[in-house]
C-alpha cells in the first residue's frame, strides 16, 4: 500500500548503554533567520560499559561543514554519513570532537529543532529535535554540562537566552552582540533550549527555603505585556508548593519562561528556560477564561515540577517517558487540587481519563504506560503515558500512604540525582523506603488495557455479614499478551439506610478499621471480602475517589444511584453516581430513538436535579459538574455500536426536558450566582461562574427567545472571557441572526488577539448546526487561519473532528474526507500535528458498518500517500491492522 519501506521500529528489549559519553559541550551559534551556523565542541570518551566500536552520532536535515577530532580536520573519506547519522571510527579513549553545521530555521515547519515563530527564533528538542541542530548522541542517557554562546544582530535579536545562568555578554563593532550561558547541571540534549528575539520581560523573584534568591522572568511579545501576572503568580505558587510538599528546591539563579505562538505541544521543561505555547501562559480577564487560568496554573506547575521529576532525575530511554510525565502529572494535579477545589479537580481529571485514555486503551494504538516498542516516539506523548501514568503513581501513593510516598520520593530523588533512570528504579526506591514489595503492581507499567471489575454484593441476614465478590479481567489489546491479574487498590465504604457510614471490619479482624473508607487489595482474578457486624443491608460505595483506573460492572438501580448521589460522603462518588444515572437514562433514550418509540424521562431525575439546584448545601462548582451531561463521545464509547445520530438526539432531548422542567430553578440560580463584582481568578468566583453559565446553557435549551436576550445581555455586561464566551457558544449553536451577528462582532473586537481568535474558530468548529463543515472550509481561507500554526489547526480542524461528532461523522463521509485532505497537507508541513489530527479516527471500529466503511476508505487514502512521515505512517498502519 505504501510506497516507501516501513520506518524502523525501536524496541525496549534492545536497549544498550551508550558506547561513548559526552562530559562537556560548548555550543556556538551565529544566528540568522534563514541561515544559522552552529559550532559544537564536545569532550568525549569511550564508555567502558559499552561495546566499543564506531561512534554513531545522530543528525538530520543538517548541512555538515566540518569535523575535527582533537583539532585535526577529517577528510570526507575519514567518516561515514547517512541521512540520519555521522559515523566516526578508530577513535582514542578520550578526545575532543568539533563539528560545524549549517541549518535553515525559516524552512523548518515541523517545529522541531531550531525554528522561527513570528519574529522569534526558538528551539524544541524533546524528544529527538536536538539532532536537527547538530550531530550528537541524541539520547537521554547521555548527560553533559552545556555552555552556550550566541551571536546575532543586536537590533533584530536584542534578547538571547539559553539554559542556566548568564555568564557574560558583550558587543561587536558591526552591530552584533553576544551572550554566554552556562548550565552547571549535566543534562540530556532534549533539555537544551535557545531563544532569540525582541521580547518584553516581566520580572519577579522568589526566595527558596534555604534562602537563595531566584530571579523569575517571563518573556512575551510586547503586545502581551499585560498578560504575564498570572503565570508569574502560578510560578511562585509552584515553587513554594514543591518545597512544602516534596522538599524540592530550585537550583539555578534564574528561572525563565518564554511564550511562543507556534508550538506543537503545551509547554516544555528545558532546564531553567521553559518554552511555552503562548496559549498556556498568557492570561488577562478579558481574554482568558476560568478554564484557561486554571490550565495555565497547572501547566506552569507541571513544567516547573519537571525541574526535579525529569531534569535532575531524567529518563534512561524514551520507553521510560512516563517516569517523568506520569509522576509530574500527578504532581501538577496535586498542586491544582491544593490551589483550588480538590473535589472538582479529581472529577475533571477522572473525566478526562475516562473519555480520552479509556478510548485509547480500547483502540488500535493501545499501549502500556511503559511501551515495549515504537516507530516514532512523538506518537507516544499520549494520555496513557501522561494521565494513566499519573493514576499509576497515584495508586502507589494510595498503597503506601502519604508519608510513605514522601519517604519514597525523597529516596528516589536522593539516590538518582544526576542520573538517567527507569520506572523500575522509581518503584525500587518506593519499595526500599517502605519495605514493601510492588512486584505484581509493576504489571501496570507493562500491560495495556483498562481492567474491568465485576462486583457483586451479598447481604447475609442471619449472620449480619456483607460480602463483596470481585472478579477482575482485562480485555485483549493489540500486543496480544495474556493479561495477568493486577494489584488494584479498591477504596470502599458502606452506607446504612440513612446514608450514614458503617464501621468496616473484615472477617477475622479483631476490631473495626479506623476509617469509614478502606482500601481493599485486589491481587487475584477472583476474591471475596466479608464485612461483619453489619446490622442491615448496606449500600456499598465503591472505588472511592476513583482509587484505580478501572471500569466497574455492578448492577445498580436508579434508586440506589439517587441514594448515593445524595448521601455518599465521597464527593467523587456522589458525582459518579449522578453520571451513571444520566448515562443509564441517556442509553435508554438512545434505545427508544432507535426503535422510534416516544421519548420520556422519569420524574425522579428532575426532582433530583431540582434538589441539587435549590439545596445550596453544595459547592456551586460541584453542582455544575453534577448537572453537566456526559459527552456524546463518552456515550458513544458505552455502546457496542455507537449510533451518532441517536446519541445526539437523546442528549438533546434530555437537555431540553431538564431545561423545561426546571426553567424557574435555572433562572433563579442564574440570578443568584451572577455576581457583579470585578473578575477575579479564585475558587469561589470560578465556582459561581461555572454554575451560572451552566444554567445559561440550559435556559437557552428551552427555546425561549427571552433567553437569547439574556445571552446578549450577558455578553454586553461581561468584563471577562468566561462569561463572554458562554454567551457566544449558546448563540452560535442556535439558528437565527443573533448568532451570526454575535460572531461577527466578536471577531471585530478581537481580531488582533490570536488566542481569542482561536476561541472564535473553536466556537464555530464545535457548532452542532448542519452547515458547520461549509463554514469551516470558509474559515480555512480566512486571514485568521494559517495551517502552519498548530494552535489554529487544533482550534479549527481538531475541535471539529474530535468535539463535534454529529458533524464530523456526517453520513455522507464529508467530515472524514475533509480530515483526510488536511492530514495530507499537514503530513508534509508538520508530521507531529498531522499524526495528532489522525487521532480523530481512533475509535473508527466503534461505529456502524457504513461509517466504518467510509472511515476505512479515508484511512486507506492516507496510507496510500507517497512520502508518509513515520509519525503518520505508524498511526495509520496500526489503525488499519486487523
Ligand atoms: N515534555 C513536555 C511536557 O510534558 C511536553 C512536550 C513533549 C513538549 C514534546 C514538546 C515536545 O511538559
Ligand atoms: Zn511533562
GROMACS .gro file of N, CA and C in nm, residues 765-858:
model
  282
  765UNK      N    1  -1.622   2.575   1.510
  765UNK     CA    2  -1.589   2.435   1.479
  765UNK      C    3  -1.678   2.339   1.558
  766UNK      N    4  -1.721   2.380   1.677
  766UNK     CA    5  -1.799   2.290   1.762
  766UNK      C    6  -1.949   2.305   1.743
  767UNK      N    7  -1.989   2.397   1.658
  767UNK     CA    8  -2.133   2.421   1.645
  767UNK      C    9  -2.203   2.298   1.590
  768UNK      N   10  -2.317   2.265   1.648
  768UNK     CA   11  -2.390   2.147   1.601
  768UNK      C   12  -2.482   2.180   1.483
  769UNK      N   13  -2.483   2.305   1.441
  769UNK     CA   14  -2.568   2.341   1.326
  769UNK      C   15  -2.521   2.267   1.201
  770UNK      N   16  -2.615   2.234   1.112
  770UNK     CA   17  -2.581   2.146   0.999
  770UNK      C   18  -2.485   2.204   0.894
  771UNK      N   19  -2.473   2.336   0.886
  771UNK     CA   20  -2.383   2.390   0.784
  771UNK      C   21  -2.239   2.409   0.835
  772UNK      N   22  -2.206   2.346   0.946
  772UNK     CA   23  -2.077   2.372   1.010
  772UNK      C   24  -1.956   2.343   0.920
  773UNK      N   25  -1.959   2.230   0.850
  773UNK     CA   26  -1.841   2.196   0.768
  773UNK      C   27  -1.818   2.301   0.659
  774UNK      N   28  -1.925   2.349   0.600
  774UNK     CA   29  -1.912   2.452   0.496
  774UNK      C   30  -1.848   2.577   0.556
  775UNK      N   31  -1.895   2.610   0.674
  775UNK     CA   32  -1.840   2.727   0.743
  775UNK      C   33  -1.690   2.707   0.771
  776UNK      N   34  -1.656   2.588   0.813
  776UNK     CA   35  -1.515   2.561   0.844
  776UNK      C   36  -1.427   2.572   0.719
  777UNK      N   37  -1.478   2.519   0.610
  777UNK     CA   38  -1.400   2.529   0.486
  777UNK      C   39  -1.378   2.674   0.450
  778UNK      N   40  -1.478   2.757   0.475
  778UNK     CA   41  -1.462   2.900   0.451
  778UNK      C   42  -1.357   2.960   0.545
  779UNK      N   43  -1.361   2.917   0.670
  779UNK     CA   44  -1.267   2.972   0.768
  779UNK      C   45  -1.122   2.935   0.738
  780UNK      N   46  -1.103   2.822   0.672
  780UNK     CA   47  -0.967   2.781   0.637
  780UNK      C   48  -0.902   2.884   0.542
  781UNK      N   49  -0.986   2.961   0.473
  781UNK     CA   50  -0.930   3.062   0.382
  781UNK      C   51  -0.929   3.201   0.444
  782UNK      N   52  -0.982   3.209   0.564
  782UNK     CA   53  -0.991   3.338   0.633
  782UNK      C   54  -0.851   3.382   0.678
  783UNK      N   55  -0.824   3.513   0.680
  783UNK     CA   56  -0.693   3.561   0.727
  783UNK      C   57  -0.662   3.516   0.870
  784UNK      N   58  -0.764   3.480   0.947
  784UNK     CA   59  -0.741   3.437   1.085
  784UNK      C   60  -0.677   3.299   1.092
  785UNK      N   61  -0.677   3.226   0.981
  785UNK     CA   62  -0.630   3.087   0.985
  785UNK      C   63  -0.503   3.066   0.906
  786UNK      N   64  -0.406   2.997   0.968
  786UNK     CA   65  -0.283   2.962   0.900
  786UNK      C   66  -0.250   2.817   0.935
  787UNK      N   67  -0.247   2.733   0.835
  787UNK     CA   68  -0.231   2.589   0.861
  787UNK      C   69  -0.094   2.555   0.922
  788UNK      N   70   0.001   2.647   0.910
  788UNK     CA   71   0.131   2.621   0.970
  788UNK      C   72   0.130   2.646   1.122
  789UNK      N   73   0.026   2.707   1.171
  789UNK     CA   74   0.020   2.736   1.314
  789UNK      C   75  -0.059   2.626   1.387
  790UNK      N   76   0.007   2.547   1.472
  790UNK     CA   77  -0.063   2.435   1.536
  790UNK      C   78  -0.185   2.476   1.619
  791UNK      N   79  -0.180   2.592   1.683
  791UNK     CA   80  -0.298   2.634   1.760
  791UNK      C   81  -0.418   2.657   1.670
  792UNK      N   82  -0.396   2.717   1.554
  792UNK     CA   83  -0.505   2.734   1.457
  792UNK      C   84  -0.561   2.599   1.415
  793UNK      N   85  -0.470   2.507   1.385
  793UNK     CA   86  -0.513   2.375   1.338
  793UNK      C   87  -0.595   2.304   1.445
  794UNK      N   88  -0.546   2.309   1.567
  794UNK     CA   89  -0.620   2.243   1.675
  794UNK      C   90  -0.755   2.310   1.698
  795UNK      N   91  -0.756   2.445   1.695
  795UNK     CA   92  -0.879   2.519   1.725
  795UNK      C   93  -0.988   2.491   1.622
  796UNK      N   94  -0.948   2.477   1.498
  796UNK     CA   95  -1.049   2.461   1.393
  796UNK      C   96  -1.066   2.314   1.353
  797UNK      N   97  -0.961   2.257   1.297
  797UNK     CA   98  -0.972   2.119   1.246
  797UNK      C   99  -0.987   2.020   1.362
  798UNK      N  100  -0.900   2.034   1.461
  798UNK     CA  101  -0.901   1.942   1.575
  798UNK      C  102  -1.034   1.944   1.648
  799UNK      N  103  -1.085   2.062   1.676
  799UNK     CA  104  -1.210   2.070   1.751
  799UNK      C  105  -1.327   2.016   1.670
  800UNK      N  106  -1.326   2.042   1.542
  800UNK     CA  107  -1.434   1.989   1.459
  800UNK      C  108  -1.431   1.836   1.459
  801UNK      N  109  -1.313   1.779   1.441
  801UNK     CA  110  -1.305   1.633   1.426
  801UNK      C  111  -1.321   1.558   1.557
  802UNK      N  112  -1.282   1.621   1.666
  802UNK     CA  113  -1.290   1.548   1.793
  802UNK      C  114  -1.411   1.585   1.878
  803UNK      N  115  -1.456   1.708   1.866
  803UNK     CA  116  -1.561   1.751   1.958
  803UNK      C  117  -1.687   1.797   1.888
  804UNK      N  118  -1.709   1.747   1.770
  804UNK     CA  119  -1.833   1.778   1.700
  804UNK      C  120  -1.880   1.651   1.630
  805UNK      N  121  -1.910   1.546   1.709
  805UNK     CA  122  -1.938   1.415   1.648
  805UNK      C  123  -2.050   1.417   1.545
  806UNK      N  124  -2.155   1.494   1.572
  806UNK     CA  125  -2.269   1.488   1.480
  806UNK      C  126  -2.230   1.538   1.341
  807UNK      N  127  -2.141   1.633   1.334
  807UNK     CA  128  -2.099   1.684   1.202
  807UNK      C  129  -1.978   1.610   1.145
  808UNK      N  130  -1.883   1.576   1.231
  808UNK     CA  131  -1.766   1.503   1.180
  808UNK      C  132  -1.810   1.369   1.122
  809UNK      N  133  -1.903   1.304   1.190
  809UNK     CA  134  -1.948   1.172   1.144
  809UNK      C  135  -2.069   1.183   1.051
  810UNK      N  136  -2.079   1.292   0.977
  810UNK     CA  137  -2.189   1.307   0.881
  810UNK      C  138  -2.198   1.182   0.793
  811UNK      N  139  -2.320   1.141   0.768
  811UNK     CA  140  -2.343   1.012   0.697
  811UNK      C  141  -2.276   1.005   0.560
  812UNK      N  142  -2.263   1.120   0.494
  812UNK     CA  143  -2.207   1.117   0.358
  812UNK      C  144  -2.054   1.110   0.358
  813UNK      N  145  -1.993   1.106   0.476
  813UNK     CA  146  -1.847   1.093   0.482
  813UNK      C  147  -1.774   1.224   0.456
  814UNK      N  148  -1.846   1.334   0.446
  814UNK     CA  149  -1.780   1.461   0.413
  814UNK      C  150  -1.680   1.504   0.521
  815UNK      N  151  -1.714   1.478   0.647
  815UNK     CA  152  -1.623   1.513   0.757
  815UNK      C  153  -1.493   1.435   0.746
  816UNK      N  154  -1.504   1.307   0.714
  816UNK     CA  155  -1.385   1.223   0.703
  816UNK      C  156  -1.296   1.269   0.588
  817UNK      N  157  -1.361   1.298   0.475
  817UNK     CA  158  -1.286   1.340   0.357
  817UNK      C  159  -1.210   1.470   0.384
  818UNK      N  160  -1.279   1.559   0.454
  818UNK     CA  161  -1.217   1.686   0.493
  818UNK      C  162  -1.090   1.660   0.575
  819UNK      N  163  -1.101   1.572   0.674
  819UNK     CA  164  -0.985   1.544   0.758
  819UNK      C  165  -0.871   1.482   0.677
  820UNK      N  166  -0.904   1.391   0.586
  820UNK     CA  167  -0.801   1.330   0.503
  820UNK      C  168  -0.722   1.438   0.428
  821UNK      N  169  -0.796   1.531   0.367
  821UNK     CA  170  -0.727   1.636   0.291
  821UNK      C  171  -0.631   1.715   0.381
  822UNK      N  172  -0.675   1.746   0.500
  822UNK     CA  173  -0.590   1.825   0.590
  822UNK      C  174  -0.468   1.744   0.635
  823UNK      N  175  -0.490   1.617   0.662
  823UNK     CA  176  -0.377   1.534   0.708
  823UNK      C  177  -0.271   1.522   0.599
  824UNK      N  178  -0.316   1.512   0.476
  824UNK     CA  179  -0.219   1.500   0.366
  824UNK      C  180  -0.133   1.627   0.357
  825UNK      N  181  -0.196   1.741   0.377
  825UNK     CA  182  -0.118   1.866   0.375
  825UNK      C  183  -0.025   1.874   0.497
  826UNK      N  184  -0.081   1.843   0.613
  826UNK     CA  185  -0.003   1.854   0.737
  826UNK      C  186   0.112   1.754   0.743
  827UNK      N  187   0.092   1.638   0.683
  827UNK     CA  188   0.197   1.536   0.682
  827UNK      C  189   0.329   1.593   0.629
  828UNK      N  190   0.319   1.680   0.533
  828UNK     CA  191   0.441   1.740   0.477
  828UNK      C  192   0.493   1.855   0.563
  829UNK      N  193   0.399   1.934   0.616
  829UNK     CA  194   0.440   2.052   0.690
  829UNK      C  195   0.485   2.020   0.832
  830UNK      N  196   0.401   1.945   0.901
  830UNK     CA  197   0.426   1.921   1.043
  830UNK      C  198   0.373   1.783   1.082
  831UNK      N  199   0.459   1.681   1.069
  831UNK     CA  200   0.416   1.543   1.092
  831UNK      C  201   0.355   1.520   1.231
  832UNK      N  202   0.408   1.587   1.333
  832UNK     CA  203   0.352   1.565   1.467
  832UNK      C  204   0.207   1.608   1.474
  833UNK      N  205   0.180   1.725   1.419
  833UNK     CA  206   0.042   1.774   1.422
  833UNK      C  207  -0.047   1.686   1.334
  834UNK      N  208   0.005   1.644   1.219
  834UNK     CA  209  -0.073   1.557   1.130
  834UNK      C  210  -0.114   1.431   1.204
  835UNK      N  211  -0.017   1.371   1.272
  835UNK     CA  212  -0.045   1.246   1.340
  835UNK      C  213  -0.147   1.264   1.453
  836UNK      N  214  -0.142   1.379   1.522
  836UNK     CA  215  -0.241   1.406   1.627
  836UNK      C  216  -0.381   1.419   1.568
  837UNK      N  217  -0.389   1.484   1.454
  837UNK     CA  218  -0.521   1.501   1.391
  837UNK      C  219  -0.579   1.365   1.352
  838UNK      N  220  -0.491   1.277   1.311
  838UNK     CA  221  -0.533   1.143   1.272
  838UNK      C  222  -0.601   1.071   1.389
  839UNK      N  223  -0.566   1.111   1.509
  839UNK     CA  224  -0.626   1.052   1.630
  839UNK      C  225  -0.778   1.058   1.631
  840UNK      N  226  -0.837   1.145   1.551
  840UNK     CA  227  -0.984   1.154   1.547
  840UNK      C  228  -1.046   1.025   1.493
  841UNK      N  229  -0.964   0.942   1.426
  841UNK     CA  230  -1.015   0.814   1.375
  841UNK      C  231  -0.992   0.698   1.472
  842UNK      N  232  -0.939   0.729   1.590
  842UNK     CA  233  -0.903   0.622   1.684
  842UNK      C  234  -1.012   0.517   1.703
  843UNK      N  235  -1.135   0.562   1.721
  843UNK     CA  236  -1.242   0.467   1.755
  843UNK      C  237  -1.324   0.425   1.634
  844UNK      N  238  -1.262   0.426   1.517
  844UNK     CA  239  -1.343   0.407   1.396
  844UNK      C  240  -1.418   0.275   1.391
  845UNK      N  241  -1.367   0.174   1.457
  845UNK     CA  242  -1.436   0.045   1.453
  845UNK      C  243  -1.558   0.038   1.545
  846UNK      N  244  -1.580   0.147   1.618
  846UNK     CA  245  -1.694   0.155   1.710
  846UNK      C  246  -1.824   0.192   1.641
  847UNK      N  247  -1.813   0.234   1.516
  847UNK     CA  248  -1.933   0.290   1.451
  847UNK      C  249  -2.001   0.189   1.361
  848UNK      N  250  -2.116   0.228   1.307
  848UNK     CA  251  -2.195   0.137   1.223
  848UNK      C  252  -2.119   0.103   1.094
  849UNK      N  253  -2.166  -0.002   1.028
  849UNK     CA  254  -2.094  -0.058   0.913
  849UNK      C  255  -2.068   0.046   0.804
  850UNK      N  256  -2.165   0.132   0.774
  850UNK     CA  257  -2.142   0.223   0.662
  850UNK      C  258  -2.041   0.331   0.701
  851UNK      N  259  -2.047   0.378   0.824
  851UNK     CA  260  -1.944   0.475   0.866
  851UNK      C  261  -1.806   0.409   0.874
  852UNK      N  262  -1.803   0.286   0.922
  852UNK     CA  263  -1.674   0.214   0.925
  852UNK      C  264  -1.614   0.206   0.786
  853UNK      N  265  -1.698   0.174   0.690
  853UNK     CA  266  -1.654   0.162   0.552
  853UNK      C  267  -1.593   0.294   0.505
  854UNK      N  268  -1.664   0.404   0.535
  854UNK     CA  269  -1.616   0.535   0.493
  854UNK      C  270  -1.484   0.572   0.563
  855UNK      N  271  -1.474   0.539   0.690
  855UNK     CA  272  -1.352   0.575   0.763
  855UNK      C  273  -1.236   0.487   0.717
  856UNK      N  274  -1.267   0.363   0.685
  856UNK     CA  275  -1.162   0.274   0.636
  856UNK      C  276  -1.107   0.328   0.503
  857UNK      N  277  -1.198   0.372   0.420
  857UNK     CA  278  -1.155   0.429   0.293
  857UNK      C  279  -1.068   0.553   0.319
  858UNK      N  280  -1.111   0.636   0.411
  858UNK     CA  281  -1.034   0.756   0.445
  858UNK      C  282  -0.893   0.717   0.490
   0.00000   0.00000   0.00000
